[in-house]
């Protein structure tokens, strides 16, 4: 039985860090070396590094099966994938997207020459629904023509995809999804991957399915898939398709080797994350002022985010202070997303920002209160137990910690 932590044990109050290595927030699942080595050897033997190689093709086929869609197009990363889909769809004008999301959602649209029309989010789901989209369009007051809707499936949850699909259809604009955080999630409307005109998932190292770096576009639209391939790679698609611009979004064989091996382990990784979540829940669910959020809009999540809201009045510490406490212990918790998009470069005070009347109060409140706790390969149930206890201790010694931080 571990001894109850004393104030002087806390690193922020002069004790030694709880961990002797950094515990990062992301997934960071690495494949077994032998498995990876075998595929890397085959790459060297074939002399084919990138752009439509056999491992990448196999990975795409397996991803299409995994997501239950006709096409999966692997690209450099999800940020590029989002810009690519916007170009392939031929969107112009403004794109409605949430103010509460990773900066890449908005910046990918800016790179594609489009104007983000920011919507505040529903505070309970942290995502946009049709009401929030309606409000954002009303706030824009016709200043920017709405060319598309880009909804985000956040924290291993899902924005109600069918409702938003109907809304976009009625409005006559294309809908696509930033599903960077949602690989393998099953929404209340079905498995993510086939909603809207396309979905874009991240395969970054910190994501539940990693190809070290990477992204994948999923769609059931043959023409859109051919356009995406032709824009992103000089090998392109066999179908000649008119495209507005070319770019390089190549996916390498080495990325595919990591992705293929990690895909085989996907269920095990989700299971480990689930066990880790259960430990956090068991330790922290009764803590006043600290709320561990359940996944919204899904019947099955990938459990790759431990999203928490801190209430300073009840906990005695705010999200920024708690983050400092954990960092001192070598726990790299993150305040995703602080600040919200409307307060971030290049959108803060930018004429291209369509700032709704009354601003973005829900996004502002979330950006002050939300923190992500580590979960993944380097943060399993054992680490969660220590981190959970650190949070309980931080709460017990909140007055001394506040004095120290002041
Ligand atoms: N849309 C949404 C909603 C997203 O969440 C994201 C990405 C995107 C779009 C764009 O997807 P990509 O273009 O990235 O495919 C991280 C990730 O880089 C990013 O993928 C993710 N969302 C975002 C929420 O978090 P950073 O800047 O915090 O990542 P970074 O590099 O600082 O890594 C996080 C922690 O992991 C650090 O403590 C370092 C550690 N780490 C990282 C890597 C890559 C390692 O220990 N080893 C590693 O190999 O953004």
Coordinates of C-alpha atoms and ligand atoms in Angstrom, one line a residue:
X1 CA 0.0 0.0 0.0
X2 CA 1.4 3.4 -1.1
X3 CA 1.9 6.0 1.7
X4 CA -0.3 9.0 1.6
X5 CA 1.6 11.8 -0.1
X6 CA 2.6 14.7 2.3
X7 CA 2.9 18.3 1.3
X8 CA 6.7 18.1 1.3
X9 CA 6.6 15.2 -1.1
X10 CA 5.0 17.3 -3.8
X11 CA 7.6 18.5 -6.3
X12 CA 6.1 21.9 -6.6
X13 CA 6.7 22.3 -2.8
X14 CA 10.3 21.0 -2.9
X15 CA 9.9 17.2 -3.1
X16 CA 11.3 14.9 -5.8
X17 CA 9.2 14.5 -9.0
X18 CA 6.9 11.5 -8.9
X19 CA 8.3 10.1 -12.2
X20 CA 11.9 9.9 -13.3
X21 CA 10.9 10.1 -17.0
X22 CA 8.4 12.4 -18.7
X23 CA 4.8 11.1 -18.9
X24 CA 3.4 12.7 -22.1
X25 CA -0.2 13.3 -22.7
X26 CA -0.4 11.5 -26.1
X27 CA -0.8 7.8 -27.1
X28 CA 2.7 7.1 -28.4
X29 CA 2.1 3.5 -29.2
X30 CA 5.1 2.0 -31.0
X31 CA 5.0 -1.3 -32.9
X32 CA 7.0 -4.3 -31.9
X33 CA 10.6 -3.8 -33.2
X34 CA 10.8 -7.2 -35.0
X35 CA 7.5 -6.5 -36.8
X36 CA 8.7 -3.0 -37.9
X37 CA 12.2 -4.2 -38.8
X38 CA 10.7 -6.9 -41.2
X39 CA 8.6 -4.3 -43.1
X40 CA 11.5 -1.8 -43.1
X41 CA 13.8 -4.5 -44.6
X42 CA 11.2 -5.1 -47.3
X43 CA 11.2 -1.4 -48.2
X44 CA 15.0 -1.4 -48.6
X45 CA 14.8 -4.5 -50.8
X46 CA 12.2 -3.0 -53.0
X47 CA 13.9 0.4 -53.2
X48 CA 10.6 2.2 -53.0
X49 CA 10.3 4.9 -50.3
X50 CA 7.2 6.9 -50.9
X51 CA 4.2 7.8 -53.0
X52 CA 1.9 4.9 -53.7
X53 CA 4.2 2.1 -52.5
X54 CA 2.9 -1.4 -51.8
X55 CA 2.8 -1.0 -48.0
X56 CA 0.9 2.3 -48.3
X57 CA -1.6 0.7 -50.7
X58 CA -2.1 -2.2 -48.3
X59 CA -2.5 0.2 -45.4
X60 CA -5.2 2.2 -47.3
X61 CA -7.1 -1.0 -48.1
X62 CA -7.0 -2.1 -44.5
X63 CA -8.1 1.4 -43.4
X64 CA -11.0 1.4 -45.8
X65 CA -12.2 -1.9 -44.3
X66 CA -11.6 -0.7 -40.8
X67 CA -13.7 2.5 -41.4
X68 CA -16.2 0.7 -43.6
X69 CA -15.8 3.1 -46.5
X70 CA -15.1 2.8 -50.2
X71 CA -11.9 5.0 -50.1
X72 CA -9.2 5.7 -47.5
X73 CA -6.4 8.0 -48.8
X74 CA -3.4 8.2 -46.6
X75 CA -1.7 11.6 -46.6
X76 CA 1.1 13.5 -44.8
X77 CA -1.0 14.5 -41.8
X78 CA -4.6 15.5 -41.0
X79 CA -3.9 19.2 -41.3
X80 CA -2.9 18.8 -44.9
X81 CA -5.8 16.3 -45.4
X82 CA -8.3 18.9 -44.4
X83 CA -6.9 21.6 -46.8
X84 CA -6.8 18.9 -49.5
X85 CA -10.5 17.9 -49.0
X86 CA -11.5 21.6 -49.1
X87 CA -9.7 22.1 -52.4
X88 CA -11.0 18.9 -53.9
X89 CA -14.6 19.9 -52.9
X90 CA -14.0 23.3 -54.7
X91 CA -15.2 25.3 -51.7
X92 CA -15.0 29.0 -51.7
X93 CA -16.0 31.7 -49.2
X94 CA -16.5 30.9 -45.5
X95 CA -16.4 27.6 -43.6
X96 CA -18.4 27.2 -40.4
X97 CA -16.2 25.4 -37.8
X98 CA -16.0 25.5 -34.0
X99 CA -14.0 28.0 -32.0
X100 CA -13.2 25.2 -29.6
X101 CA -10.9 22.8 -31.5
X102 CA -7.2 22.3 -32.3
X103 CA -5.8 25.3 -34.2
X104 CA -5.1 23.1 -37.2
X105 CA -8.9 22.8 -37.9
X106 CA -9.0 26.6 -38.7
X107 CA -5.6 27.0 -40.1
X108 CA -6.0 24.2 -42.6
X109 CA -9.0 26.2 -44.0
X110 CA -6.9 29.4 -44.1
X111 CA -4.2 27.6 -46.0
X112 CA -6.9 26.5 -48.5
X113 CA -7.8 30.2 -49.0
X114 CA -11.1 30.0 -47.0
X115 CA -12.4 32.1 -44.1
X116 CA -13.2 30.3 -40.9
X117 CA -16.7 31.3 -39.6
X118 CA -16.3 30.4 -36.0
X119 CA -19.2 28.9 -34.0
X120 CA -19.3 28.6 -30.2
X121 CA -19.8 25.1 -28.9
X122 CA -22.4 23.4 -26.8
X123 CA -20.7 23.3 -23.3
X124 CA -22.0 19.9 -22.5
X125 CA -20.7 18.1 -25.6
X126 CA -17.8 20.6 -26.4
X127 CA -18.8 20.3 -30.1
X128 CA -21.0 22.1 -32.5
X129 CA -24.5 21.0 -33.4
X130 CA -27.1 22.5 -35.7
X131 CA -28.0 25.3 -33.2
X132 CA -24.5 26.5 -32.9
X133 CA -24.0 26.4 -36.7
X134 CA -27.3 28.4 -37.1
X135 CA -26.1 31.0 -34.6
X136 CA -22.7 31.4 -36.2
X137 CA -24.3 31.9 -39.6
X138 CA -26.7 34.5 -38.1
X139 CA -23.8 36.3 -36.4
X140 CA -21.8 36.4 -39.7
X141 CA -24.7 38.5 -41.0
X142 CA -24.0 37.6 -44.6
X143 CA -20.5 39.1 -44.4
X144 CA -19.1 35.8 -45.8
X145 CA -20.9 33.4 -48.0
X146 CA -21.1 30.0 -46.3
X147 CA -19.3 27.6 -48.6
X148 CA -19.1 24.6 -46.3
X149 CA -19.5 23.2 -42.8
X150 CA -16.6 21.6 -41.1
X151 CA -17.8 19.8 -37.9
X152 CA -15.3 18.4 -35.4
X153 CA -15.6 15.0 -33.6
X154 CA -13.7 15.8 -30.5
X155 CA -12.1 13.9 -27.6
X156 CA -13.1 10.5 -28.9
X157 CA -16.7 11.6 -29.1
X158 CA -18.9 12.6 -32.0
X159 CA -20.9 15.6 -33.1
X160 CA -24.4 14.3 -34.1
X161 CA -23.4 13.5 -37.7
X162 CA -26.8 12.6 -39.2
X163 CA -28.4 15.8 -37.9
X164 CA -25.7 18.0 -39.2
X165 CA -25.8 16.1 -42.5
X166 CA -29.5 16.9 -42.9
X167 CA -28.8 20.5 -42.0
X168 CA -26.1 20.8 -44.6
X169 CA -28.2 19.1 -47.2
X170 CA -31.1 21.4 -46.6
X171 CA -28.8 24.3 -46.8
X172 CA -27.1 23.0 -50.0
X173 CA -23.5 23.2 -48.8
X174 CA -20.9 20.4 -48.5
X175 CA -20.2 19.0 -45.0
X176 CA -17.0 17.4 -44.0
X177 CA -15.6 16.3 -40.7
X178 CA -12.4 16.9 -38.8
X179 CA -12.3 13.4 -37.1
X180 CA -8.6 13.8 -36.2
X181 CA -9.2 12.5 -32.7
X182 CA -11.9 10.0 -33.5
X183 CA -10.3 6.9 -35.2
X184 CA -12.4 3.9 -34.4
X185 CA -15.2 5.7 -32.6
X186 CA -18.8 4.6 -33.2
X187 CA -21.3 7.4 -33.0
X188 CA -24.9 7.1 -32.1
X189 CA -25.5 7.2 -35.9
X190 CA -22.9 4.5 -36.8
X191 CA -19.2 4.2 -37.2
X192 CA -17.3 7.4 -38.0
X193 CA -15.6 7.5 -41.4
X194 CA -18.5 7.7 -43.9
X195 CA -20.3 10.8 -42.8
X196 CA -20.5 14.0 -44.8
X197 CA -18.6 14.3 -48.1
X198 CA -15.4 13.1 -46.3
X199 CA -13.9 12.7 -42.9
X200 CA -10.2 13.3 -42.0
X201 CA -8.5 11.4 -39.3
X202 CA -5.0 12.1 -37.8
X203 CA -2.4 9.3 -37.6
X204 CA 0.0 11.5 -35.6
X205 CA 2.2 9.8 -32.9
X206 CA 0.0 11.2 -30.2
X207 CA -3.2 9.6 -31.7
X208 CA -4.8 6.2 -31.0
X209 CA -3.8 4.9 -34.4
X210 CA -0.3 6.2 -35.3
X211 CA 1.8 6.0 -38.4
X212 CA 4.3 8.2 -36.6
X213 CA 3.0 11.1 -38.6
X214 CA 0.1 11.0 -41.0
X215 CA -3.5 11.4 -41.8
X216 CA -6.2 9.6 -43.7
X217 CA -9.1 10.9 -45.7
X218 CA -12.2 8.6 -45.8
X219 CA -15.0 9.0 -48.2
X220 CA -17.6 7.0 -50.2
X221 CA -17.5 9.4 -53.1
X222 CA -15.5 8.0 -56.0
X223 CA -15.0 11.3 -57.7
X224 CA -13.9 13.1 -54.6
X225 CA -11.4 10.3 -53.8
X226 CA -9.9 10.4 -57.3
X227 CA -9.5 14.2 -56.9
X228 CA -7.9 13.9 -53.5
X229 CA -5.4 11.3 -54.9
X230 CA -4.6 13.4 -57.9
X231 CA -4.0 16.5 -55.8
X232 CA -1.9 14.8 -53.2
X233 CA 0.4 12.5 -55.2
X234 CA 2.2 12.5 -58.5
X235 CA 1.3 8.8 -58.8
X236 CA -2.3 9.9 -58.4
X237 CA -5.3 7.8 -59.3
X238 CA -5.8 5.8 -62.5
X239 CA -8.9 7.9 -63.2
X240 CA -8.1 11.2 -65.0
X241 CA -9.8 13.9 -63.0
X242 CA -9.8 17.7 -63.3
X243 CA -8.2 19.2 -60.2
X244 CA -7.6 22.9 -59.3
X245 CA -4.0 22.6 -58.0
X246 CA -1.5 19.9 -57.2
X247 CA 0.4 19.5 -54.0
X248 CA 2.5 16.9 -52.3
X249 CA 0.8 15.0 -49.5
X250 CA 2.9 11.9 -49.9
X251 CA 2.6 9.0 -47.4
X252 CA 5.8 7.1 -47.0
X253 CA 6.4 3.4 -46.8
X254 CA 8.0 3.8 -43.4
X255 CA 4.8 5.5 -42.1
X256 CA 2.7 2.7 -43.6
X257 CA 5.0 0.1 -41.8
X258 CA 4.2 1.8 -38.4
X259 CA 0.5 2.2 -39.3
X260 CA 0.0 -1.4 -40.4
X261 CA 1.6 -2.8 -37.2
X262 CA -0.4 -0.4 -35.0
X263 CA -3.6 -1.2 -36.7
X264 CA -3.2 -4.9 -35.7
X265 CA -2.9 -3.7 -32.1
X266 CA -5.7 -1.2 -32.2
X267 CA -8.2 -3.1 -30.0
X268 CA -5.5 -3.8 -27.4
X269 CA -4.5 -0.1 -27.3
X270 CA -8.1 0.9 -26.8
X271 CA -8.5 -1.7 -24.1
X272 CA -5.4 -0.4 -22.2
X273 CA -6.8 3.1 -22.5
X274 CA -10.1 2.0 -21.1
X275 CA -8.4 0.4 -18.1
X276 CA -6.4 3.5 -17.5
X277 CA -9.6 5.6 -17.7
X278 CA -11.2 3.3 -15.1
X279 CA -8.4 4.0 -12.7
X280 CA -8.6 7.7 -13.1
X281 CA -12.4 7.5 -12.6
X282 CA -12.1 5.3 -9.5
X283 CA -9.7 7.8 -7.9
X284 CA -11.1 11.1 -9.0
X285 CA -14.8 10.7 -9.5
X286 CA -15.7 12.0 -6.0
X287 CA -13.3 14.9 -6.1
X288 CA -15.2 18.2 -5.7
X289 CA -14.4 20.7 -8.4
X290 CA -12.8 18.1 -10.7
X291 CA -15.0 16.6 -13.4
X292 CA -13.8 13.8 -15.6
X293 CA -15.9 14.0 -18.8
X294 CA -17.7 11.1 -20.4
X295 CA -17.5 10.8 -24.2
X296 CA -20.3 12.6 -25.9
X297 CA -22.4 11.2 -28.8
X298 CA -20.7 7.8 -29.1
X299 CA -21.7 4.2 -28.2
X300 CA -18.0 3.3 -28.3
X301 CA -15.0 5.7 -28.0
X302 CA -11.4 5.1 -28.7
X303 CA -10.8 6.3 -25.1
X304 CA -7.7 8.2 -26.1
X305 CA -8.5 11.4 -24.2
X306 CA -8.9 11.9 -20.5
X307 CA -10.7 15.3 -20.6
X308 CA -11.3 17.0 -17.3
X309 CA -12.9 20.3 -16.2
X310 CA -11.4 22.1 -13.2
X311 CA -13.6 24.4 -11.1
X312 CA -11.2 26.7 -9.2
X313 CA -13.7 27.7 -6.5
X314 CA -14.3 24.1 -5.5
X315 CA -10.9 22.5 -6.1
X316 CA -8.8 25.4 -4.7
X317 CA -6.6 25.4 -7.8
X318 CA -7.4 26.3 -11.4
X319 CA -6.4 24.4 -14.6
X320 CA -3.2 26.5 -15.1
X321 CA -2.1 25.8 -11.5
X322 CA -2.9 22.1 -11.6
X323 CA -1.0 21.9 -14.9
X324 CA 2.1 23.5 -13.2
X325 CA 1.8 21.0 -10.2
X326 CA 1.7 18.1 -12.6
X327 CA 4.5 19.4 -14.8
X328 CA 6.7 19.6 -11.7
X329 CA 6.1 15.9 -11.2
X330 CA 7.1 15.2 -14.8
X331 CA 3.5 14.7 -15.9
X332 CA 3.0 16.6 -19.1
X333 CA -0.7 17.3 -18.9
X334 CA -1.9 19.7 -21.5
X335 CA -4.4 22.6 -21.6
X336 CA -5.8 21.7 -25.0
X337 CA -7.1 24.2 -26.2
X338 CA -5.9 27.3 -24.6
X339 CA -6.7 29.9 -25.9
X340 CA -9.7 29.3 -28.2
X341 CA -9.3 29.8 -31.9
X342 CA -10.9 33.3 -31.8
X343 CA -8.0 34.4 -29.5
X344 CA -5.3 32.6 -31.4
X345 CA -2.9 33.7 -34.2
X346 CA -3.8 34.6 -36.9
X347 CA -7.5 35.0 -35.9
X348 CA -7.4 37.2 -32.8
X349 CA -8.3 40.8 -33.9
X350 CA -8.2 39.7 -37.5
X351 CA -10.7 41.1 -40.0
X352 CA -11.1 37.5 -41.3
X353 CA -12.5 36.4 -37.9
X354 CA -16.3 36.5 -37.9
X355 CA -16.7 37.4 -34.3
X356 CA -20.2 36.6 -33.2
X357 CA -22.2 39.0 -31.1
X358 CA -21.3 38.2 -27.5
X359 CA -18.1 36.4 -28.5
X360 CA -17.6 32.8 -27.6
X361 CA -18.4 32.4 -23.9
X362 CA -18.6 28.6 -23.9
X363 CA -15.2 28.3 -25.7
X364 CA -13.7 30.8 -23.3
X365 CA -15.0 28.9 -20.2
X366 CA -13.7 25.6 -21.6
X367 CA -10.3 27.0 -22.5
X368 CA -9.9 28.2 -18.9
X369 CA -11.1 25.0 -17.2
X370 CA -10.2 22.0 -19.4
X371 CA -7.1 19.9 -19.0
X372 CA -6.1 16.6 -20.6
X373 CA -4.4 13.9 -18.5
X374 CA -1.9 11.4 -19.9
X375 CA -3.2 8.1 -21.3
X376 CA -1.5 5.8 -23.7
X377 CA 1.6 3.6 -24.1
X378 CA 3.6 5.6 -21.5
X379 CA 0.6 6.3 -19.2
X380 CA -1.3 3.1 -18.3
X381 CA -3.2 2.1 -15.2
X382 CA -0.1 2.3 -12.9
X383 CA 0.8 5.8 -13.9
X384 CA -2.9 6.8 -13.7
X385 CA -2.9 5.7 -10.1
X386 CA 0.0 7.9 -9.2
X387 CA -1.3 10.9 -11.2
X388 CA -4.8 10.5 -9.6
X389 CA -3.2 10.6 -6.2
X390 CA -1.1 13.6 -7.1
X391 CA -4.3 15.4 -8.0
X392 CA -5.9 14.5 -4.7
X393 CA -2.8 15.7 -2.9
X394 CA -2.7 18.9 -4.9
X395 CA -6.2 19.6 -3.8
X396 CA -5.4 18.8 -0.1
X397 CA -2.4 21.2 -0.2
X398 CA -4.0 23.8 -2.5
X399 CA -3.4 26.7 -0.1
X400 CA 0.3 26.0 0.2
X401 CA 0.6 25.4 -3.5
X402 CA -1.2 28.7 -4.3
X403 CA 1.2 30.5 -2.0
X404 CA 4.2 28.9 -3.7
X405 CA 2.9 29.7 -7.1
X406 CA 2.1 33.3 -6.1
Ligands
LIG1 N1 -7.8 18.6 -35.8 C1 -7.8 18.2 -34.5 C2 -9.1 18.3 -33.7 C3 -6.6 17.8 -33.9 O1 -6.7 17.4 -32.6 C4 -5.5 17.7 -34.6 C5 -4.2 17.3 -34.0 C6 -5.5 18.1 -36.0 C7 -6.7 18.5 -36.5 C8 -4.3 18.0 -36.9 O2 -3.8 16.7 -37.0 P1 -2.3 16.4 -37.5 O3 -2.1 17.4 -38.6 O4 -1.4 16.6 -36.4 O5 -2.3 15.0 -38.0 C9 -0.6 17.5 -30.6 C10 -0.5 16.8 -31.9 O6 0.7 17.2 -32.6 C11 -1.7 17.0 -32.8 O7 -1.7 15.9 -33.7 C12 -3.0 16.9 -32.0 N2 -4.1 17.2 -32.8 C13 -2.9 18.0 -30.9 C14 -4.2 18.0 -30.1 O8 -1.9 17.6 -30.0 P2 1.1 19.2 -29.7 O9 1.7 20.4 -30.4 O10 0.7 19.3 -28.4 O11 2.0 17.9 -29.9 P3 3.5 17.7 -29.4 O12 4.3 17.4 -30.6 O13 3.9 18.7 -28.4 O14 3.3 16.3 -28.6 C15 2.6 16.1 -27.4 C16 3.4 15.4 -26.4 O15 3.9 14.2 -26.8 C17 4.6 16.2 -25.9 O16 4.7 16.0 -24.5 C18 5.8 15.5 -26.6 C19 5.3 14.0 -26.7 N3 5.8 13.3 -27.8 C20 5.4 13.7 -29.1 C21 5.9 13.0 -30.2 C22 5.5 13.4 -31.6 C23 6.7 12.3 -27.6 O17 7.0 11.9 -26.5 N4 7.1 11.6 -28.7 C24 6.8 11.9 -30.0 O18 7.2 11.2 -31.0 O19 -0.1 18.8 -30.7

